[in-house]
Amino acid sequence: MKTFSLLTVLFLFASPLAATAAGAPQSDADCAALIERWATDPKAAPKQVINDCKDQLAQAAALPVAAAPARIAAVDPCAGPGAADSVLCWGPWASVAPAAGFTEDPSQQPIPDREICDARTGQCQPLLAAVPPEPPLGSCTPGTPCGFATIVSGTAFTDDAEDTAFGRFDMAPDSTRFSIAPESGGENIESVAMTTYADGPGYIRASGSEGDILSYLNASMEQDGEGQALIASDLWAHGTLESARSGRFAWGVATSQAGLDTLNAGNVSLNFAGAMGVDPATVGSMTIAFGTNPTWTGSWTNPAYSFGAGGTVSGADLISQPGQFTSNVNAAQSFVQGALVGEQGGPRGIAHIIDVTVEGQGRIKDIGLLREVIGTSVINP
């Protein structure tokens, strides 16, 4: 016996056009019901079918029939002996609407939106709305400072991936303090008050001490007219000589909601590129396609490896989707998280972290602030 798809079964049982096609045999009960419907809805059946039904009922009036079943069927065609063969009696399909419309049956339970149903058991898988994945390090609120950092023991700033942790990074706009909230929890890393120094165009250094505790920041930075930081990235260190920790950071002010709304309304694509912080030999490139459902794609290229990823954009947050990693990435053990920072007309970038397991390379953890590639913004079709 052939197995029909649910769509085929629904069509055969639920289509009024199939049931009332010219020449299709109709029971007397069906004809009576069709004529009654046709009187108020001329589209209920083709005119030829109605004429045939009228002729059929006229002939049937002259034949002896069982009165009781006929009277019941005239009121309820599904109560008569021909109910099983009637197109008006749905049987197991009572909760399924015909293609021509639906008359609510108060005796039926509400039916949720469904994606796949098994006609034999009535079991269905609910149709679920797509929900963006939760960013592993938490969300960045539009219009507020947002950043990420790597954390290693000692003052070398980098270490093996297994000995590198991530955290959320924040700093004062005048660069005199910074703080890091480790992803693993525990006590935050809080710098002491620091004094800043210009270290060439676009660079600052900041350092300070309280007793034997030292704090240090070195940053490639873009500032506004009042010397307040807009986007920044590079090195940090904090602690005593015996218990110091250090790492890399990428930071900025997340794009405001008004700025995000303008980008999405314009259906534009923005491109970003730059060297990563832990391994500067790795160059990252990312594109955000704004619109009703904004998305991003990216690639990271190193002399020893390369991989790609993609995902969703929610507010200022960028988060990878497992199914959009290239085939050389163990997607179940990998993620990319970032945030769009800066505003139109000013410095703009993507502060982000990568934690990926690449075939032939093992686990890779890195951080970067990719700068906007000016002159490559395009309007999406």
Short mmCIF file of C-alpha atoms in Angstrom, two decimals, residues 218-222 231-236 248-252 368-369:
data_model
loop_
_atom_site.label_atom_id
_atom_site.label_comp_id
_atom_site.label_asym_id
_atom_site.label_seq_id
_atom_site.Cartn_x
_atom_site.Cartn_y
_atom_site.Cartn_z
CA ASN A 218 48.38 50.14 26.61
CA ALA A 219 45.85 50.98 23.92
CA SER A 220 45.36 51.80 20.30
CA MET A 221 42.52 54.26 20.71
CA GLU A 222 40.28 56.71 18.91
CA ILE A 231 36.98 52.54 20.64
CA ALA A 232 40.17 50.95 21.97
CA SER A 233 42.16 47.70 22.02
CA ASP A 234 45.49 46.18 23.03
CA LEU A 235 47.06 45.18 26.41
CA TRP A 236 46.20 45.22 30.12
CA ARG A 248 44.37 41.54 25.58
CA PHE A 249 41.18 43.57 25.26
CA ALA A 250 38.80 45.03 22.67
CA TRP A 251 36.36 47.75 23.76
CA GLY A 252 33.99 50.43 22.53
CA GLY A 368 40.15 41.50 18.16
CA LEU A 369 38.74 44.90 17.34
#
